[in-house]
Coordinates of C-alpha atoms in Angstrom, one line a residue:
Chain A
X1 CA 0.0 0.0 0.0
X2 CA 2.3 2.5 -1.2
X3 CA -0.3 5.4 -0.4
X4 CA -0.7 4.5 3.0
X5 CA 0.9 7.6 4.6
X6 CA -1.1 9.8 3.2
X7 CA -4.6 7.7 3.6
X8 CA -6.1 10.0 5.5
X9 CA -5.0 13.4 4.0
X10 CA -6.5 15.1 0.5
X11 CA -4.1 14.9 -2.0
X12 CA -4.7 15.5 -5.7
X13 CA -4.3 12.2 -7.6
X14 CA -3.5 12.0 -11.1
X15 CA -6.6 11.7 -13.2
X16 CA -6.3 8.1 -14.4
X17 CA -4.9 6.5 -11.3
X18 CA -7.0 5.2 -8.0
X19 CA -6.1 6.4 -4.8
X20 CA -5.8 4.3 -1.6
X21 CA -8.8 4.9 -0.3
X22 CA -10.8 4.6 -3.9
X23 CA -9.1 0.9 -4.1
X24 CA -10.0 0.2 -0.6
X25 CA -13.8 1.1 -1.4
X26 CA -13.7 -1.0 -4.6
X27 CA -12.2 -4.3 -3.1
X28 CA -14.3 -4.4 0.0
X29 CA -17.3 -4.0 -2.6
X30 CA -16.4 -7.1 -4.1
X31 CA -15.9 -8.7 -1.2
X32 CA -18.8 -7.7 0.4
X33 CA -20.7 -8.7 -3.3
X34 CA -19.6 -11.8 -3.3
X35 CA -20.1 -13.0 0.2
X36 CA -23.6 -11.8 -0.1
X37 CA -24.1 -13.6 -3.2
X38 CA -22.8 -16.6 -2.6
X39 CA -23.8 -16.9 0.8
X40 CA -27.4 -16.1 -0.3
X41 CA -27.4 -18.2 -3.4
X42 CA -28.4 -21.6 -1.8
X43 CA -31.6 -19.8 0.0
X44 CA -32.5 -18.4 -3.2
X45 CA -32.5 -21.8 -4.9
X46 CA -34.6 -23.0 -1.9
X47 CA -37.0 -20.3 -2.4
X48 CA -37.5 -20.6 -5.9
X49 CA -37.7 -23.9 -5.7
X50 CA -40.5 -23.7 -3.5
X51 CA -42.0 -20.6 -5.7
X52 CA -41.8 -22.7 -8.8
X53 CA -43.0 -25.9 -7.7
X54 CA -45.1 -26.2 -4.8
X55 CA -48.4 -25.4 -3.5
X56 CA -49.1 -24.1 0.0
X57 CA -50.6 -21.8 2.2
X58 CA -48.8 -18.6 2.8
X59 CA -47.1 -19.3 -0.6
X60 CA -48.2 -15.4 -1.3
X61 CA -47.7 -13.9 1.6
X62 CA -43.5 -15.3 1.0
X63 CA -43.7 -14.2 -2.8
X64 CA -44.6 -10.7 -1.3
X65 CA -42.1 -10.9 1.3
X66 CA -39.0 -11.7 -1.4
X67 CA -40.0 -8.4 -3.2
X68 CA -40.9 -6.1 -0.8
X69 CA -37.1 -5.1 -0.5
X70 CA -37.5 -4.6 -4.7
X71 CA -40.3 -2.1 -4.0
X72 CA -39.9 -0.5 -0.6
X73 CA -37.7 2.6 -0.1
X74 CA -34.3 1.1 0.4
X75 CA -33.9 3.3 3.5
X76 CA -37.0 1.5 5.1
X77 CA -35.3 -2.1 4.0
X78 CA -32.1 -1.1 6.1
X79 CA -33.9 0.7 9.2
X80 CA -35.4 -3.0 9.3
X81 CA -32.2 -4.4 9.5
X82 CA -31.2 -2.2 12.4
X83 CA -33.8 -3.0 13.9
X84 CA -33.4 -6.6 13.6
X85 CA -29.9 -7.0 13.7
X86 CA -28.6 -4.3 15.3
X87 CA -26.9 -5.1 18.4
X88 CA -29.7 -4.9 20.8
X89 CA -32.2 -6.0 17.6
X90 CA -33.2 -9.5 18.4
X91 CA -31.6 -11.1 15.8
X92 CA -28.5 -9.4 16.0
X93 CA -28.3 -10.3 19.8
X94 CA -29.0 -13.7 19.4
X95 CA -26.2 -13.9 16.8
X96 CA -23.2 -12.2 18.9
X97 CA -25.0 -14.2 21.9
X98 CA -24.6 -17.6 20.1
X99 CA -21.7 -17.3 17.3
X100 CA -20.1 -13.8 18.2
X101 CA -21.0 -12.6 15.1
X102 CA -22.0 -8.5 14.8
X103 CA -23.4 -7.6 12.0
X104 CA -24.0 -3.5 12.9
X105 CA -21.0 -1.2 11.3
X106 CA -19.6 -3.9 9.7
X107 CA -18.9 -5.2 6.0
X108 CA -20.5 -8.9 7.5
X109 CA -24.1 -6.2 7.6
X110 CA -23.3 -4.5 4.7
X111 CA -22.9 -8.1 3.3
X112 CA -27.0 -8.9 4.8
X113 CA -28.2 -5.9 3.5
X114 CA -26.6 -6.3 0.0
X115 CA -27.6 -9.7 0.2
X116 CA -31.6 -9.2 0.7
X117 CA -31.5 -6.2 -1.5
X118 CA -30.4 -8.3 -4.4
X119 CA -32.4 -11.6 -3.3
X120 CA -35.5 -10.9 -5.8
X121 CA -33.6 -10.4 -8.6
X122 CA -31.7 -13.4 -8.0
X123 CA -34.6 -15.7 -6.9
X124 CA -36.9 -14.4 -9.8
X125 CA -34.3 -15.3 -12.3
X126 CA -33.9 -18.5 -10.5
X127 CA -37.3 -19.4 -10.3
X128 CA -37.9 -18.7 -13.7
X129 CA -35.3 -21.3 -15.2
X130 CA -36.9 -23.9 -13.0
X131 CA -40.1 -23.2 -14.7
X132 CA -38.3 -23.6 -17.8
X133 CA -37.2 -27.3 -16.9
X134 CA -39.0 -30.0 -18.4
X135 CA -40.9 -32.1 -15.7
X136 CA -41.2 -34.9 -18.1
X137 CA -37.8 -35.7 -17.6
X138 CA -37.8 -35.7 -13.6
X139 CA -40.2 -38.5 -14.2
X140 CA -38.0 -40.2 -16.2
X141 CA -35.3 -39.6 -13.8
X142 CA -37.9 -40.6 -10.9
X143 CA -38.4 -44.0 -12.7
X144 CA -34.7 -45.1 -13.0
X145 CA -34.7 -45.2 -9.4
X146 CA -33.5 -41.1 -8.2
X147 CA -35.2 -40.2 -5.1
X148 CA -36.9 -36.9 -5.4
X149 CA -33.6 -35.3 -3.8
X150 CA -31.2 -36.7 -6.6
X151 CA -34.0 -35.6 -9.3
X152 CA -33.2 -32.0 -8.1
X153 CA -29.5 -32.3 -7.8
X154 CA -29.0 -34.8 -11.1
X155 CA -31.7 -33.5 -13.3
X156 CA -33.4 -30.3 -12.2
X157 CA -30.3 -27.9 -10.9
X158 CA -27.9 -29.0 -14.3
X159 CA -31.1 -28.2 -16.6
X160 CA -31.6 -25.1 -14.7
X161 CA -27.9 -24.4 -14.2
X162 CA -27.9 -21.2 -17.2
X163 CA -30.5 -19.3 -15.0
X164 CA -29.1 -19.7 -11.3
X165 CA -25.7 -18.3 -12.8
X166 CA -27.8 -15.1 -14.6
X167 CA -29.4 -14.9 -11.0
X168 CA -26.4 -15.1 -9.4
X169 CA -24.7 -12.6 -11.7
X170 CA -27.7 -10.2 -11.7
X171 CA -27.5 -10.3 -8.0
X172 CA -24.0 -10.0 -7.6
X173 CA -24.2 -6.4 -9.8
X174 CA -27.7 -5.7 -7.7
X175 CA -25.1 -6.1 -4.4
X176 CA -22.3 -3.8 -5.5
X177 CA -24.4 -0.7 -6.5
X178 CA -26.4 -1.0 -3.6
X179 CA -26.8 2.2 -1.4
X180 CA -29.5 3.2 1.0
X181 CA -29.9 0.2 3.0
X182 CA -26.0 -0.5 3.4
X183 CA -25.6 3.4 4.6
X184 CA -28.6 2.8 7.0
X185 CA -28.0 0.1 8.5
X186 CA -24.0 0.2 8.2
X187 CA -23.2 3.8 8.0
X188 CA -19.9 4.4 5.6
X189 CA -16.8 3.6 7.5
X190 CA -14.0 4.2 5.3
X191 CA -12.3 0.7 5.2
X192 CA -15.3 -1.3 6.8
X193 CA -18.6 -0.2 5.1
X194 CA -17.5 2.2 2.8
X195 CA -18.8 0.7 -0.5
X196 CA -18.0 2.2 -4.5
X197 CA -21.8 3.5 -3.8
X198 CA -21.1 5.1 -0.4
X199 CA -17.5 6.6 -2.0
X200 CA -19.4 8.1 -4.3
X201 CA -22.0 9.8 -2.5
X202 CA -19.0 11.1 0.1
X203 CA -17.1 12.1 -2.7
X204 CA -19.6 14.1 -3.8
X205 CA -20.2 16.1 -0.4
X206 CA -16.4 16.4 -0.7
X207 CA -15.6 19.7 -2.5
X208 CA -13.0 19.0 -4.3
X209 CA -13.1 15.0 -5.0
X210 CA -14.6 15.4 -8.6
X211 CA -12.1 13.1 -10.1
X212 CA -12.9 10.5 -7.4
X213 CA -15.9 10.6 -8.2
X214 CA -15.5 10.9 -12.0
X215 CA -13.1 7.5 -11.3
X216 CA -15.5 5.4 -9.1
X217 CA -18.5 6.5 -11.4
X218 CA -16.5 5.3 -14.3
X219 CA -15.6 1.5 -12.4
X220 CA -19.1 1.3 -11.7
X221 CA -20.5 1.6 -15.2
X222 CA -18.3 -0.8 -16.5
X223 CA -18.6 -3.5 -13.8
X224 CA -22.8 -3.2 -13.9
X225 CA -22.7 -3.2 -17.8
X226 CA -19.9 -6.2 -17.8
X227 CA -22.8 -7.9 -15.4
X228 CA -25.4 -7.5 -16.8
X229 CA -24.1 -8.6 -20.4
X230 CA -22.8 -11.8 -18.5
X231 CA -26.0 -12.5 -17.3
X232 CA -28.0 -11.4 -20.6
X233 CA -25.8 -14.5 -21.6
X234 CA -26.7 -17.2 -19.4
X235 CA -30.5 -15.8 -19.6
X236 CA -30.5 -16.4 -23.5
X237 CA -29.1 -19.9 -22.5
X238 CA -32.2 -20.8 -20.4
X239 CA -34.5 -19.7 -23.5
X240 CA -31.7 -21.6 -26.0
X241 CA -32.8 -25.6 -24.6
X242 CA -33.7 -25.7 -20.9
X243 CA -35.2 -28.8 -20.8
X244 CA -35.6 -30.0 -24.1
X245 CA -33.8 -33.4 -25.6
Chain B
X1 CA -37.7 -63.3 -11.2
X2 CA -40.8 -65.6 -12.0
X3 CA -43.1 -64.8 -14.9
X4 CA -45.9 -65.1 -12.8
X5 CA -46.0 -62.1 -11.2
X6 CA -48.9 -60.4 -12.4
X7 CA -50.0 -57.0 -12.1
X8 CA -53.8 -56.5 -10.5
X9 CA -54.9 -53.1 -10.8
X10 CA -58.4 -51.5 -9.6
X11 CA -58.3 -47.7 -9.6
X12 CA -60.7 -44.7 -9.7
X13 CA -59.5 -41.1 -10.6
X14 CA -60.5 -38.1 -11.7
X15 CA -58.2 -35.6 -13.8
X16 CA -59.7 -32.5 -14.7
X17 CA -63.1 -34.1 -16.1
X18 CA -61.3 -37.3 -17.1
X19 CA -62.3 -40.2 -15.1
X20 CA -60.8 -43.5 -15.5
X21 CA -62.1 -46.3 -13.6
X22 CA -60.6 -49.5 -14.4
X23 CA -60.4 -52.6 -12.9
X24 CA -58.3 -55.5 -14.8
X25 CA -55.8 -58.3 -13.7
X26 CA -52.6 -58.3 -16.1
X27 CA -50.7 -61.5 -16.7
X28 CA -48.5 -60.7 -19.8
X29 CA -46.1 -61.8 -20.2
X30 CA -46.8 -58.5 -22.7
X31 CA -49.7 -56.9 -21.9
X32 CA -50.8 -54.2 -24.5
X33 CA -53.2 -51.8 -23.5
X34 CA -54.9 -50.2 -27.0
X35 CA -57.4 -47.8 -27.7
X36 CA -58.2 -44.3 -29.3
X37 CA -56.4 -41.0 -27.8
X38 CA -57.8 -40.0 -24.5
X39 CA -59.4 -43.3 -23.7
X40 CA -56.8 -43.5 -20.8
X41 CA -54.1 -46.5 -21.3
X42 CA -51.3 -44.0 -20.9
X43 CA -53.4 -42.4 -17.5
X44 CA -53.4 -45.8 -16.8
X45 CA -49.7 -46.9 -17.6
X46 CA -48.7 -43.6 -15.0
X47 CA -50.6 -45.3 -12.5
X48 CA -49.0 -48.3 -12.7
X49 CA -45.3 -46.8 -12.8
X50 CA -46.4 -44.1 -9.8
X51 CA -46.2 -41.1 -11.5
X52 CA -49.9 -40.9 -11.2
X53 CA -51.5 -41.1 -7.7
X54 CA -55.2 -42.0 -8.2
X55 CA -58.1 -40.8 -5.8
X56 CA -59.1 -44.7 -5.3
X57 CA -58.3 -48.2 -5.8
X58 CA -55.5 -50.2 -5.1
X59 CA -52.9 -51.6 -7.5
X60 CA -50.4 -54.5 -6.5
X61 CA -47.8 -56.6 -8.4
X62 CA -46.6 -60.0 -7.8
X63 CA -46.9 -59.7 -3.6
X64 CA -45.8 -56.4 -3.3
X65 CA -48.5 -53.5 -3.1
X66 CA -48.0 -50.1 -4.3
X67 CA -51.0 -48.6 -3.8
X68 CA -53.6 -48.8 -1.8
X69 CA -55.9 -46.1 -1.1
X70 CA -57.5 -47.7 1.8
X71 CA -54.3 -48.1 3.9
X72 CA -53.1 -44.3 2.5
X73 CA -49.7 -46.5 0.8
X74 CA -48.0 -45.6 -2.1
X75 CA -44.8 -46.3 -3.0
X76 CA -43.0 -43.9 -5.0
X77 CA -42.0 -44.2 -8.8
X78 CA -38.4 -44.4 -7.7
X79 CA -38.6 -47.1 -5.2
X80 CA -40.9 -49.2 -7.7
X81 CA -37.9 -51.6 -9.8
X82 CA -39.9 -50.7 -13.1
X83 CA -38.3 -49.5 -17.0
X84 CA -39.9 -47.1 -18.5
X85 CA -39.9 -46.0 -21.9
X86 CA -41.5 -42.8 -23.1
X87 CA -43.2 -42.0 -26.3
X88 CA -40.6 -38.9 -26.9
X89 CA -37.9 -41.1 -25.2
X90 CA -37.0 -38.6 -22.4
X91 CA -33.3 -39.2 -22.7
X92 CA -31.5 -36.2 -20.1
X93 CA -30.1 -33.8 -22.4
X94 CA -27.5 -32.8 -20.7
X95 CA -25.9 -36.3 -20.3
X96 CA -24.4 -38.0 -23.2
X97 CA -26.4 -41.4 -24.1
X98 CA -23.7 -43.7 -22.2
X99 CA -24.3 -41.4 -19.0
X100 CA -27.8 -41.5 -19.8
X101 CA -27.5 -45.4 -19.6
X102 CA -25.8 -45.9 -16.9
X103 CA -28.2 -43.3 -14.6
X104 CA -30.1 -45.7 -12.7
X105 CA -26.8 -47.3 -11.5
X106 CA -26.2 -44.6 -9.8
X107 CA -29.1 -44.7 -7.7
X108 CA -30.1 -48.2 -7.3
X109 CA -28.6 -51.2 -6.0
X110 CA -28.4 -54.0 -7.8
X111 CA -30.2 -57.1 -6.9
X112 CA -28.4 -59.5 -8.6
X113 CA -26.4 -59.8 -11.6
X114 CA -28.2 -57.8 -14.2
X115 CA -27.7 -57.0 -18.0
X116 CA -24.4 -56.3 -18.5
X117 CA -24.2 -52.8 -20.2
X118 CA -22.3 -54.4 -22.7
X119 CA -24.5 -57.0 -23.9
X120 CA -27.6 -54.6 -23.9
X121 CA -25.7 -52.3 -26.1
X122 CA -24.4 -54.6 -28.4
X123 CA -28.3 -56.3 -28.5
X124 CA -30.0 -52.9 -29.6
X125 CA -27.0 -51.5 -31.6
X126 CA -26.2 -48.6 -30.3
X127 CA -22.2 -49.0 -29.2
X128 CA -21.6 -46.5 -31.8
X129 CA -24.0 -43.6 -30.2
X130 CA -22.8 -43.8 -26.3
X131 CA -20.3 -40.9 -26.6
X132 CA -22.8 -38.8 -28.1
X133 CA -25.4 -36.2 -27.2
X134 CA -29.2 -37.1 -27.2
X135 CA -29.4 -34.4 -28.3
X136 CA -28.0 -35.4 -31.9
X137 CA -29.9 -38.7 -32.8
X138 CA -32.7 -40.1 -35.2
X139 CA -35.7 -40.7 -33.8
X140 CA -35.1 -44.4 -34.3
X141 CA -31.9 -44.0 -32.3
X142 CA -33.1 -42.3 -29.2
X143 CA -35.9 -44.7 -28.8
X144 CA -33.4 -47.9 -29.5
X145 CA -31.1 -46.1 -26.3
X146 CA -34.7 -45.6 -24.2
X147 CA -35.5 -49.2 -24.3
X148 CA -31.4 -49.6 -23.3
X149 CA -31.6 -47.1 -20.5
X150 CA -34.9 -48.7 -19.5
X151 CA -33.7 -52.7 -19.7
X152 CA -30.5 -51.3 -17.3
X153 CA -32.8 -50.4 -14.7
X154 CA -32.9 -53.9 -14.3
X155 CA -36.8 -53.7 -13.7
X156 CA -38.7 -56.4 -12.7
X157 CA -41.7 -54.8 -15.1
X158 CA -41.3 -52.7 -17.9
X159 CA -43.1 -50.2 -19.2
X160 CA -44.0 -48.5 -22.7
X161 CA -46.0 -45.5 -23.6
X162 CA -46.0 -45.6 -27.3
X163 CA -42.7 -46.1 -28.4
X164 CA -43.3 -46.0 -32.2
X165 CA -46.0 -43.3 -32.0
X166 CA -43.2 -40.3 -33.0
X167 CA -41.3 -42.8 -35.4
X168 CA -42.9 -42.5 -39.0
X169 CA -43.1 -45.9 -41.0
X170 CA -39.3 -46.7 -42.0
X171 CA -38.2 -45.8 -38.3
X172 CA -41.0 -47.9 -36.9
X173 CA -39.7 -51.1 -38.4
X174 CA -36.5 -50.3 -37.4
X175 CA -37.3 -50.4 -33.7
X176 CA -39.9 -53.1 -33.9
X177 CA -38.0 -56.1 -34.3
X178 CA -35.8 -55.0 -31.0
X179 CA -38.9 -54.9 -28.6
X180 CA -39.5 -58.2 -29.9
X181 CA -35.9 -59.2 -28.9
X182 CA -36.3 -58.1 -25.7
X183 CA -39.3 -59.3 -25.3
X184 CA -38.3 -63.2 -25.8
X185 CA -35.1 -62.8 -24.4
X186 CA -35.9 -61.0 -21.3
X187 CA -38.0 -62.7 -19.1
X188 CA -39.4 -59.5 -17.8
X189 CA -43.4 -58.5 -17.9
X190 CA -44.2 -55.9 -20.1
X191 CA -46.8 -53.6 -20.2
X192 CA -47.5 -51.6 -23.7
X193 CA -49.7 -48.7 -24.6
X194 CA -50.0 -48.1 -28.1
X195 CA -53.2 -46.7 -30.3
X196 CA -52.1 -49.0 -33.3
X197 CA -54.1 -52.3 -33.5
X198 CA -51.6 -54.1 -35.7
X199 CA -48.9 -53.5 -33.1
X200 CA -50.7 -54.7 -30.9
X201 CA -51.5 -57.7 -32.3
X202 CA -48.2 -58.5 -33.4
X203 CA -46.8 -57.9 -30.0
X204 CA -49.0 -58.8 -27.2
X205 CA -50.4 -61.7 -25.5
X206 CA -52.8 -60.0 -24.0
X207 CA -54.9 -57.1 -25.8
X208 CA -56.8 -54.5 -23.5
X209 CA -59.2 -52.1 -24.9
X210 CA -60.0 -49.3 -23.5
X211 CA -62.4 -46.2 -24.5
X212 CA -63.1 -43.2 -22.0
X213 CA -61.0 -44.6 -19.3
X214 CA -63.1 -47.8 -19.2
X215 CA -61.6 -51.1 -20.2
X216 CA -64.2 -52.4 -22.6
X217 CA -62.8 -56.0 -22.9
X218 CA -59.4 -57.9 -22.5
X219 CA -58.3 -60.7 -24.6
X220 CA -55.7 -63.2 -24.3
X221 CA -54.3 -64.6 -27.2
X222 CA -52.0 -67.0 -28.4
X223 CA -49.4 -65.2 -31.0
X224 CA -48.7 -66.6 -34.0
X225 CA -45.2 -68.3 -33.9
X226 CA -42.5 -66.5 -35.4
X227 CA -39.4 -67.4 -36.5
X228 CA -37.6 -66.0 -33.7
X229 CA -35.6 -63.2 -36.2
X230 CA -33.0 -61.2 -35.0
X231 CA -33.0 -57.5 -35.9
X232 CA -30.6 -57.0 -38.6
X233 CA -28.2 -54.2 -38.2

């Protein structure tokens, strides 16, 4: 970290180089991304799953539920999640109680709140390629002797496969530009919470900091638009031959 | 495996405003249930292989029951022993045909030596298509690998929902003479849907007909001897 010394003081950077602090903000964004996504994705399969394929009471009420963070102000989805998992929130009590875990002012809850911002998107997507998936052939699968488990994991998840990477990818983009309910529920600790997003928005506040911002605005664009073409790709897969033999 | 293990089947269902009610006692060895689109023999086969639950009724085979609506049992397709070979052959698409083959080894024990993968693959001729994708084959081809994948299951019944019915004539004859194969080497029941009379009666040794999920009458019948041909290749 060859900036380290001056970390904490203003310093005019040359235009096409990231300072410390600007690298800081983009790898913990990443980090945090990535943990939410993958650490979400196995829920989202479970949820689709259940979206997709079964019937049961309160099946609407946990559709609405999923998307209500996709529709609410994002500022009311992270006041919920100080609520709940701040550390006298219930949940977040329990958690440091049992597993020492904190999730306030930390990239672990900027990680939840990334993580249910972008869990629509991903289940949607998710639940959409399972739709896609030819039931025909779970039978098949069912008469060769695969218990309903190794249907899924054999048959349904491979044939699905295209679309759980598009929600995954989707998600992962949804994680890393999100804003409101990370600053709520996290604030923007330089090195801790401070996201690309919350850079940004300080940067802006910052006289001063335009090429920051121009900089982070720039990485942004091209990481949401590399995304979503990723995901456009593995979404024209599912529509390609989900399914079909 | 005796061959007398027959298949007795009384069920009562209702699917959308399709009833079938049928009642019938199946003692193959090749059973061949025939009728006219929507007169229920493939409602019918599902119940047999599980994939159907019916409302009523209670269907066993040999001593083991595996449904009974009575007692709330049903066993599960998976846990059932059967082969099943679909109309559109329902290969996995995203395994090639030898994976596709060997599938139900991966989930059920064997009881038993059974076919050897070899010996099934050289009987239906189709070494030359494991490495491919079932994706890429003739209809005649995918049905030929069905019946394999189906036969390696070693099932104690097998099951066929039309397996000509997508195969125009040329194809037809092509996979014809290999269900006859099977069918006098294997000693395993068979049960047979098809909406073609004269495959019927070539095939079976027992003819049901149905018509709006009634089975109007069944008919054993005493084939007329073949010479036992081999498929040419």
């Amino acid at each position: 970290m060859i900036y380290n010394a001056t970390l904490s003081q203003p310093r005019v950077q040359p235009l096409p180089y990231l300072s410390a602090d600007e690298t800081t903000a983009i790898l913990l964004s990443l980090k945090i991304a990535l943990i939410a996504t993958l650490a979400s994705l196995p829920v989202a399969i479970a949820i689709a799953w259940l979206l997709a394929r079964r019937q049961f009471p309160g099946k609407a009420l946990l559709n609405v539920l999923v998307h209500l963070p996709l529709v609410m102000p994002p500022v009311v989805t992270g006041y919920l999640l100080l609520i709940g998992f701040g550390r006298r929130g219930p949940f977040g009590e329990a958690l440091e109680a049992c597993c020492g875990v904190v999730l306030s002012f930390r990239w672990t809850g900027a990680a939840l709140a990334a993580a249910v911002m972008s869990f629509p998107l991903t289940v949607r997507a998710i639940r959409l390629s399972l739709e896609a998936v030819d039931r025909k052939l779970e039978d098949a699968a069912a008469t060769l002797g695969a218990a309903p488990i190794f249907v899924f994991l054999t048959v349904t998840l491979p044939l699905a496969l295209p679309g759980v990477l598009a929600g995954a990818v989707i998600g992962f983009a949804k994680a890393l530009g999100e804003f409101g309910a990370t600053i709520t529920f996290v604030s923007n600790i330089p090195g801790e919470t401070q996201t690309i997003a919350s850079a940004i928005y300080s940067s802006t506040q910052t006289p001063g900091a335009d090429a920051t911002t121009l900089r982070l605005t720039l990485i942004a664009i091209v990481i949401a638009a590399g995304a979503l073409a990723l995901s456009e790709y593995f979404a024209r897969k599912v529509a390609g031959g989900a399914g079909r033999a | 495996m005796s061959l007398d293990r027959g298949l007795d089947i009384t069920v009562n269902t209702t699917l959308g405003d399709f009833t079938l009610e049928a009642s019938a006692k199946l003692d193959g060895p090749l059973s061949v249930l025939v009728g006219p689109s929507g007169s229920g023999k493939s409602t019918l086969l599902n119940v047999i292989a599980g994939l159907t639950r019916p409302c009523f009724g209670r269907v066993t085979f040999g001593d083991e029951v595996w449904f009974d609506s009575e007692r709330n049992l049903f066993v599960r397709p998976h846990l059932r022993r059967i082969g099943y070979v679909f109309q559109e052959g329902r290969l996995l698409p995203h395994l090639s045909v030898r994976s596709n083959l060997k599938f139900s080894r991966w989930f059920r024990r064997s009881t038993g030596p059974g076919p050897r993968l070899e010996d099934i693959v050289d009987l239906l001729d189709i070494g030359h298509l494991l490495d491919r994708s079932p994706r890429n084959l003739s209809g005649g081809e995918r049905q030929r690998c069905a019946l394999a994948r189906a036969l390696l299951a070693t099932p104690s019944l097998l099951l066929m929902d039309e397996p000509l019915a997508a195969l125009d004539e040329a194809r037809r004859e092509e996979v014809l003479p290999y269900i006859e194969t099977v069918r006098d080497r294997y000693r395993i029941p068979i049960v047979y849907v098809t909406h073609a009379l004269e495959e019927a009666e070539r095939l079976g040794d027992e003819i049901v007909s149905m018509r709006q999920g009634r089975i109007e009458k069944i008919e054993r019948r005493v084939r007329s001897p073949q010479p036992n041909k081999e498929p040419s290749s």
